[in-house]
XYZ file of C-alpha atoms in Angstrom:
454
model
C 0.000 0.000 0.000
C 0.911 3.802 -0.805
C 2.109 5.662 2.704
C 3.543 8.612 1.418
C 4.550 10.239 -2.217
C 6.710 12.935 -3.070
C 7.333 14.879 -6.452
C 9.352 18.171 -7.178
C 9.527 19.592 -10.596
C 7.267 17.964 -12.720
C 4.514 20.152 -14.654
C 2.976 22.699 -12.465
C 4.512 21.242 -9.209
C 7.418 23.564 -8.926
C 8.469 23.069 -5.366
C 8.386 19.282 -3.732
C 4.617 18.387 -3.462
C 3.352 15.831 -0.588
C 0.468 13.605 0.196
C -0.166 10.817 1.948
C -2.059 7.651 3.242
C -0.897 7.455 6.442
C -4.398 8.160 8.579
C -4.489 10.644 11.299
C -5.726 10.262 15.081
C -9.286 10.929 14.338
C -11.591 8.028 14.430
C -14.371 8.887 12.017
C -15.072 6.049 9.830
C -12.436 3.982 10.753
C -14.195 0.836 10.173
C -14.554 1.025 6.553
C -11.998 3.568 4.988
C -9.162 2.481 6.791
C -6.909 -1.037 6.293
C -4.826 -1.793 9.257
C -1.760 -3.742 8.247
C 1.048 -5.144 10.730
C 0.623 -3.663 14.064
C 4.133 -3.868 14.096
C 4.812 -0.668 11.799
C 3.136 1.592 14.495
C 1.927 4.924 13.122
C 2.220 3.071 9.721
C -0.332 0.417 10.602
C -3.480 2.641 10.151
C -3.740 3.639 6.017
C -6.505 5.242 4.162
C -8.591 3.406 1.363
C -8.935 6.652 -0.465
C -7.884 9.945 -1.082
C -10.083 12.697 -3.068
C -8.380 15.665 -4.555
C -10.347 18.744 -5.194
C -9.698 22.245 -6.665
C -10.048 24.260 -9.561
C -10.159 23.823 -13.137
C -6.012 23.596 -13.939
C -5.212 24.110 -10.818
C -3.724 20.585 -10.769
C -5.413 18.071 -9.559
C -4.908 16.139 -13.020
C -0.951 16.932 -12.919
C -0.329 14.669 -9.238
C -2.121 12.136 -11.079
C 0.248 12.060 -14.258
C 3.154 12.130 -11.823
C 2.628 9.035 -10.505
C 1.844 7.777 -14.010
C 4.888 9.513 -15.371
C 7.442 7.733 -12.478
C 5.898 4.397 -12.612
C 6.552 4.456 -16.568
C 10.407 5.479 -15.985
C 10.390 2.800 -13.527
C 8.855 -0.116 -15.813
C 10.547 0.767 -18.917
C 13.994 2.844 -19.113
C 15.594 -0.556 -19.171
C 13.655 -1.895 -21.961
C 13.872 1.030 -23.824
C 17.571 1.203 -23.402
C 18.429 -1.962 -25.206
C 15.821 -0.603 -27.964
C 18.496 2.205 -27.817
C 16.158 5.088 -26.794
C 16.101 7.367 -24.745
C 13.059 8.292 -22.424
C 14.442 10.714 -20.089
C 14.933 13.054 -23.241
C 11.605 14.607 -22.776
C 11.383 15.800 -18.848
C 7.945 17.325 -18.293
C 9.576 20.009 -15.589
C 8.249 22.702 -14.768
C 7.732 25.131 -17.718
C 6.824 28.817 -16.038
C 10.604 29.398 -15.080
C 13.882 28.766 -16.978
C 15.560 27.800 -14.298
C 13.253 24.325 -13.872
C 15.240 22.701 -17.279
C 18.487 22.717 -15.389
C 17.211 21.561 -11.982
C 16.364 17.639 -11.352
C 12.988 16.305 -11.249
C 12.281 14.083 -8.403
C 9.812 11.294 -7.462
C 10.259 9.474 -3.933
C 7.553 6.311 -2.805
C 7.055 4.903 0.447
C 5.031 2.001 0.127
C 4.289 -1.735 2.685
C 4.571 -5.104 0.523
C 1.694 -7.259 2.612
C 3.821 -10.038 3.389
C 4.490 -11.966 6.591
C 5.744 -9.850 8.130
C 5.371 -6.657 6.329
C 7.971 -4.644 4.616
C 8.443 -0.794 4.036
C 9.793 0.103 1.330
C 11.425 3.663 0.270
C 12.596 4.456 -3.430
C 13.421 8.069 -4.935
C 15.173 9.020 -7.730
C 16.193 12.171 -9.349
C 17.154 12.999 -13.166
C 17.671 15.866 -15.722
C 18.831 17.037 -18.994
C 18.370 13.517 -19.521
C 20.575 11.382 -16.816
C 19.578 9.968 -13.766
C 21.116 12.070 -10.747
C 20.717 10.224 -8.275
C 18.617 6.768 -7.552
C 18.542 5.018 -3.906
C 16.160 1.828 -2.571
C 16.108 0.690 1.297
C 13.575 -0.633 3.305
C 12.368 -1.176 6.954
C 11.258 -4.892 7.939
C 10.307 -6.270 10.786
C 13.053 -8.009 13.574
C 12.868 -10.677 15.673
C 11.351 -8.806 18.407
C 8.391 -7.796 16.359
C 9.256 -4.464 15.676
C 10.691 -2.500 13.068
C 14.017 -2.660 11.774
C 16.313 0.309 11.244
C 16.431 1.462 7.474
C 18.529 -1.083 5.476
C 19.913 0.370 2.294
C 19.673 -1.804 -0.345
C 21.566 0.589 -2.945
C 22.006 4.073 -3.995
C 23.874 5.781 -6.686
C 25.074 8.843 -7.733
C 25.203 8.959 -11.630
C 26.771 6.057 -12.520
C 28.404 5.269 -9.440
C 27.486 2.843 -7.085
C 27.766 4.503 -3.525
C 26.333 1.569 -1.348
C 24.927 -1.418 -2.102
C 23.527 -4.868 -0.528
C 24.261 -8.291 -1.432
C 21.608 -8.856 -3.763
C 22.053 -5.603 -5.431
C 26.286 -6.120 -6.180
C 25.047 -9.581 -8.153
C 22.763 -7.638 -9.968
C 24.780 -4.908 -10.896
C 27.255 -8.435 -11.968
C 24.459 -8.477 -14.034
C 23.556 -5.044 -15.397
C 25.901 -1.815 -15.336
C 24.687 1.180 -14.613
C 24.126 2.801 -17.324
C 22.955 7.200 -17.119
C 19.706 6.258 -18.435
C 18.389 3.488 -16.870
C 16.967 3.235 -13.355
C 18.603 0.217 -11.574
C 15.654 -0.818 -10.514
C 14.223 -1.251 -13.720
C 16.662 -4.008 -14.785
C 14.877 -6.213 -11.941
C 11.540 -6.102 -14.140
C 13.075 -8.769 -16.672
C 13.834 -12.422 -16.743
C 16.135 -12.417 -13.820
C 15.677 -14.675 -11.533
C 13.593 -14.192 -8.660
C 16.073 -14.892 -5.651
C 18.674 -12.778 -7.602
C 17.503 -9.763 -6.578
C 13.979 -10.926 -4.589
C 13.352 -6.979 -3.007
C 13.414 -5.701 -6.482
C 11.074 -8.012 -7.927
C 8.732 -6.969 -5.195
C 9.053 -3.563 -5.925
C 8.687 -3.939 -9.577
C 5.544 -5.899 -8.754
C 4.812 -2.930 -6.868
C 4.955 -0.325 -9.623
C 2.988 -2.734 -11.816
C -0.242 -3.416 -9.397
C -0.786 0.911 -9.923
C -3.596 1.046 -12.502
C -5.836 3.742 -13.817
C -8.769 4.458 -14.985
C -9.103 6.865 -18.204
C -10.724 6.310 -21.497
C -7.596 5.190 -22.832
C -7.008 2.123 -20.783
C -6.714 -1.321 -20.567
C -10.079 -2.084 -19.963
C -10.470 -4.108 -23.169
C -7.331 -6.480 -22.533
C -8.890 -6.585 -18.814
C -12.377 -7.992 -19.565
C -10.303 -10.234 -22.009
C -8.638 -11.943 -19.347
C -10.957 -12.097 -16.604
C -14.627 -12.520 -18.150
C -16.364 -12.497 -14.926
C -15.222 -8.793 -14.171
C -18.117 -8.418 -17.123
C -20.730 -9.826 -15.305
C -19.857 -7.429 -12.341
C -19.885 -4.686 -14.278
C -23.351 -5.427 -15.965
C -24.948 -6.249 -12.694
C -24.013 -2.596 -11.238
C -25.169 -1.283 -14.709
C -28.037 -3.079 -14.783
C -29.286 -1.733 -11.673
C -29.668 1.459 -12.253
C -30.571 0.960 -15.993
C -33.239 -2.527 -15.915
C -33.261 -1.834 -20.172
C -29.242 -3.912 -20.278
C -29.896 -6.991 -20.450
C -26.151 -8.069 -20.816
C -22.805 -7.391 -21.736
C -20.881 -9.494 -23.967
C -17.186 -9.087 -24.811
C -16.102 -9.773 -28.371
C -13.098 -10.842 -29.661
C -13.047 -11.515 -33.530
C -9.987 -12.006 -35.896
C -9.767 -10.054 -38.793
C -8.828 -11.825 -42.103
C -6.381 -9.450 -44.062
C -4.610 -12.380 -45.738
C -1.483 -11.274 -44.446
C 1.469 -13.989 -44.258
C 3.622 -13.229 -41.228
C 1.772 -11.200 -38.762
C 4.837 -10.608 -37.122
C 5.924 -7.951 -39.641
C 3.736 -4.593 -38.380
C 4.471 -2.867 -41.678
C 2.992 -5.979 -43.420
C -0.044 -5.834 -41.295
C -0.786 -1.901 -41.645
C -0.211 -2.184 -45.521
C -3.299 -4.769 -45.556
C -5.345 -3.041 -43.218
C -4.988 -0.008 -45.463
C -5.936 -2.223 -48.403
C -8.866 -3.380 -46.419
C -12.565 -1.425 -45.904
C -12.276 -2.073 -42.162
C -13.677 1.090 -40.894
C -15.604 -0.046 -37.280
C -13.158 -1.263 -34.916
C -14.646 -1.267 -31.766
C -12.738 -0.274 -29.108
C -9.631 -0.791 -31.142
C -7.130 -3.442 -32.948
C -4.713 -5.822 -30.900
C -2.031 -7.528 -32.875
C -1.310 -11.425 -32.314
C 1.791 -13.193 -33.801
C -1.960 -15.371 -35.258
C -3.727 -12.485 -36.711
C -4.892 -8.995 -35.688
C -8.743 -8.899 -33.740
C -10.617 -6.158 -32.987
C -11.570 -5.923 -29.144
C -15.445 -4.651 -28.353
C -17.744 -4.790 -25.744
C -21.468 -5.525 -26.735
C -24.342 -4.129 -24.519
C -27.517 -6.234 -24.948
C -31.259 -5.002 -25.200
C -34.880 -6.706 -25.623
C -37.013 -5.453 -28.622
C -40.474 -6.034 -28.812
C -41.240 -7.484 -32.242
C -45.095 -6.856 -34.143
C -46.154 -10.495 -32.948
C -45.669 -9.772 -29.627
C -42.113 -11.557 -29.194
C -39.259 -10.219 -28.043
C -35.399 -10.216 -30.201
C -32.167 -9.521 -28.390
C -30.564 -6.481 -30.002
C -26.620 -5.741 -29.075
C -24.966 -2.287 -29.662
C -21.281 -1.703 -29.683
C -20.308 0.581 -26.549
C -18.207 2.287 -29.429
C -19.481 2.147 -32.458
C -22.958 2.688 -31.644
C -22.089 5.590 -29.310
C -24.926 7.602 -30.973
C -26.919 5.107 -28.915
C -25.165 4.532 -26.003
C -25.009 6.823 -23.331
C -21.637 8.710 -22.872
C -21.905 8.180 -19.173
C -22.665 4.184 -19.214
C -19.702 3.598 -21.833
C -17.475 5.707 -19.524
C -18.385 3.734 -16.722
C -18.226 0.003 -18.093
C -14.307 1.442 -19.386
C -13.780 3.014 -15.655
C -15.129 -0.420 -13.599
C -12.588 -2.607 -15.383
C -9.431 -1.188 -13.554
C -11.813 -0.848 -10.249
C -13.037 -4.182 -10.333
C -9.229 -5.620 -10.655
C -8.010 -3.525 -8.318
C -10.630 -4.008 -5.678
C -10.094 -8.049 -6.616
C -6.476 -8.215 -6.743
C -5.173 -5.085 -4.721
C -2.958 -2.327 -5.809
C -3.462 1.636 -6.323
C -5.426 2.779 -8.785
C -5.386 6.723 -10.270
C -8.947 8.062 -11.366
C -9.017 11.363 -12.806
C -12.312 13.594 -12.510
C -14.720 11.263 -11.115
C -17.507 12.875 -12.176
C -17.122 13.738 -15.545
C -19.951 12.029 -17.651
C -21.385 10.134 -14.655
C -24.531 11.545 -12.335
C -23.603 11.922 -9.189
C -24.524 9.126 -7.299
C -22.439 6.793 -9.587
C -19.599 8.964 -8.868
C -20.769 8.416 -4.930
C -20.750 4.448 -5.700
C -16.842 4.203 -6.862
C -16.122 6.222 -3.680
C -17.670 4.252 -1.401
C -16.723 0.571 -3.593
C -13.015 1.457 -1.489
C -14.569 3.065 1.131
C -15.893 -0.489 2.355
C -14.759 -3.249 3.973
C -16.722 -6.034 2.735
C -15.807 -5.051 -0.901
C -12.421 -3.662 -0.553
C -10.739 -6.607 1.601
C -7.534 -6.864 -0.958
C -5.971 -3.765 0.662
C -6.752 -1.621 -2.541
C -6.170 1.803 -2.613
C -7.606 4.452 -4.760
C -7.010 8.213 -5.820
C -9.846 10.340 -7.132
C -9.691 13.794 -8.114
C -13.470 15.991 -8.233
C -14.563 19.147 -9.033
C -18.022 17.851 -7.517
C -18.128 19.545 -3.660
C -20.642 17.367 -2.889
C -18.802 14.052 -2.739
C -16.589 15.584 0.764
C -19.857 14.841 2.311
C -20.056 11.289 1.385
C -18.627 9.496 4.234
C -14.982 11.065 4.075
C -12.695 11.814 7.036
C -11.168 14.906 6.801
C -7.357 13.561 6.319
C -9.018 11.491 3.039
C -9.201 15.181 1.530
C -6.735 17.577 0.098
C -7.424 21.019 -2.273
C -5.355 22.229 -4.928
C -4.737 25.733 -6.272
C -2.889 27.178 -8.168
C -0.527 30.563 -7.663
C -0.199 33.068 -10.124
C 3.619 31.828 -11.364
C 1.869 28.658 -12.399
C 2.448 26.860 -9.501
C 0.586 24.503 -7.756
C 0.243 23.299 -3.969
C -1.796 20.817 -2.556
C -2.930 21.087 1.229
C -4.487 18.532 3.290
C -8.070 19.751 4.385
C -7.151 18.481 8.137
C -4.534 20.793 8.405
C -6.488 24.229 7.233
C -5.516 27.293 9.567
C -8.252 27.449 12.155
C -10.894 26.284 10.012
C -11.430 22.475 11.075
C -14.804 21.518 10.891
C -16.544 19.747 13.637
C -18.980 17.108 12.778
C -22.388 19.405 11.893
C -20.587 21.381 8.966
C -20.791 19.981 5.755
C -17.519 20.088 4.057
C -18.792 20.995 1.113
C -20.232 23.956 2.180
C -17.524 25.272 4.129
C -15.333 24.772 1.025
C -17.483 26.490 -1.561
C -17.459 29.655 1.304
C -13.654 29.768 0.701
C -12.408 27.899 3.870
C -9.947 25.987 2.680
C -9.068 27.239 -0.279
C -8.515 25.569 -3.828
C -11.497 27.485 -5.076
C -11.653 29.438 -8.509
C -11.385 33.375 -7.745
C -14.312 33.973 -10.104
C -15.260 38.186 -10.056
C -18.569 38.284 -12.109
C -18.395 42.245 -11.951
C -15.050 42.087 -13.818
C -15.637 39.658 -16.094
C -19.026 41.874 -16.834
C -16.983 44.815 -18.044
C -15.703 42.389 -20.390
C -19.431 42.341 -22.279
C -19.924 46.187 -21.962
């Protein structure tokens, strides 16, 4: 699970930029929007199911999101991508309101608890610009034989391409894999290496991988693929709000270009040019058998003139004209939420509300905010402009607003921590945040914007 996340110069976060998970004293809904892990990791043993960012339109809320994104790609790939000889530090996405920001490193730094037995703390940060990794370092905090924690074991850290410390496992990896000034040395442990080569990097990597998120450009598709059953969840919450789907259907189908070697993409985009393939569904996935067009199918009933009924299906995408916007967004959305929920893992979900009334926005809330449904230790992130979902069963440490200065620069405060303003139970958060109490509201002057007209 997620305890704490740091980022300094990346988009509008200028200076470094905190949250975390970590709950507070308070012991408003503790039951269901907290998970307690190992007792032994004391004031790290109580962590939030959810957090809910809130603020203006580009203030951003969106930008802590793509950080995490943004890291957790560097992580996964700069390895890979270095033996495809490229590159993907080249494009930094620092800070862009001050010149200064292109010569200064950008920074990510995780803390996050593997659920083992015992449990482990990890810590890994790295730094990079103008295209090199500055600085990388990985430790941890497990527990002793006494049942408590451990001091901070450092596992490695480097300095360029230099080695500074190191653990066992670590010196046989780097026996392995040099460092090399674009490649995270963690990455390298996301390969075929064995797993008791370098066993606390494989965990981490396995970290990285369990974040998910949900967006319209997804893996939604390739997750209904593998786990059919997720469907059938998502119908069933579908269905009852909307009694007119009858079902949902994946479909998979394989697409007969009458190419040779599907191996060869420029083979394969040649035929499809060739081809009058124009609806797709929600998109092509190439197989070393054949290319196949990925869709999801919503069922209806239609009466017929003898008084029978037919079963009509609509493609979510290419019968959009049809569909509701807000049910195709949510059958994309529940995909990642249904795995994560299942399996575990942090999952990133960017204005919550967009397309979707409110009360569905309410329900993926509260789907983490409960502990019969959320008993895999997932985690979630949701960012709102809707002030009426801080009234839906959220503590006040579960909340934190976001504005933005007039240099372009953005902060994000926890709501728990506002300057003589904390509300006691019989305020509505909401309310106390549209009167300006906490900030990360737009400074909106009709009477100037008026003059604008006249």
């Amino acid at each position: 699970m997620l305890i704490n996340y740091s980022c300094t110069n990346y988009k509008s976060y200028r200076n470094k930029t905190t949250f975390t998970f970590s709950a507070s004293k308070i012991k408003q809904f503790d039951e269901d929007n907290i998970t307690s892990i190992d007792s032994s990791l004391t004031s790290k043993n109580r962590i939030l199911n959810s957090l809910v960012f809130v603020g203006a339109n580009a203030a951003g809320k969106s930008n802590i999101l793509k950080s995490i994104s943004y890291a957790r790609y560097l992580i996964l790939n700069s390895a890979n991508a270095m033996r495809d000889k490229e590159n993907i530090f080249e494009d930094p996405d620092n800070f862009m309101f001050d010149e200064a920001a292109a010569s200064e490193p950008t920074t990510f730094e995780f803390e996050f608890s593997i659920d083992e037995t015992p449990a482990t703390l990890y810590y890994y940060a790295f730094s990079f610009c103008q295209k090199q990794i500055v600085f990388e370092s990985f430790s941890k905090r497990d527990i002793n034989d006494k049942g408590r924690l451990s001091n901070r074991k450092i596992l490695f850290e480097r300095q360029g391409v230099t080695l500074i410390k190191t653990s066992e496992q670590f010196t046989k990896l780097n026996q392995v894999f040099d460092l090399q000034p674009s490649v995270l040395f963690l990455s390298n442990c996301g390969g075929s290496i064995k797993d008791d080569l370098c066993p606390d990097g494989k965990a981490a990597i396995g970290w990285f991988q369990s974040i998910k998120f949900a967006n319209r450009n997804n893996n939604s598709l390739d997750i209904y693929d593998d786990n059919p059953e997720y469907l059938d969840i998502a119908h069933k919450i579908i269905a009852s709000a909307d009694k007119c789907v009858k079902a949902l259907r994946f479909e998979k189908r394989k697409l007969d270009l009458g190419v040779l070697d599907y191996k060869n993409p420029d083979a394969v985009l040649q035929a499809l040019n060739k081809s009058n393939v124009h609806n797709v569904g929600g998109g092509l996935r190439l197989s070393d058998d054949g290319l196949y067009i990925f869709d999801i199918k919503m069922a209806f009933s239609k009466k017929k003139s003898d008084g029978n009924e037919e079963k009509v299906e609509l493609s979510i995408f290419d019968d959009s004209y049809n569909i509701s916007s807000g049910e195709q967004k949510l059958i994309i959305y529940l995909a990642p939420i249904i795995k994560t929920l299942k399996e575990g893992g942090l999952l990133l979900i960017d204005e919550v509300e967009t397309a979707l009334h409110y009360y569905y926005s309410q329900l993926l809330i509260r789907l983490f905010n409960d502990k019969d449904i959320n008993c895999h230790c997932a985690q979630a992130i949701f960012t709102t402009h809707n002030t009426r979902l801080l009234d839906e069963n959220l503590r006040v440490d579960q909340i934190f607003t976001v504005e933005k200065d007039n240099k372009g620069v953005s902060t994000l405060s926890p709501l728990e921590e506002s300057d003589n303003k904390s509300p006691r139970k019989v305020h509505k958060l909401s309310e106390r945040y549209i009167d300006g109490l906490y900030g990360g509201i737009p400074d909106i002057r009709f009477e100037e914007i008026k003059k604008i007209f006249m």
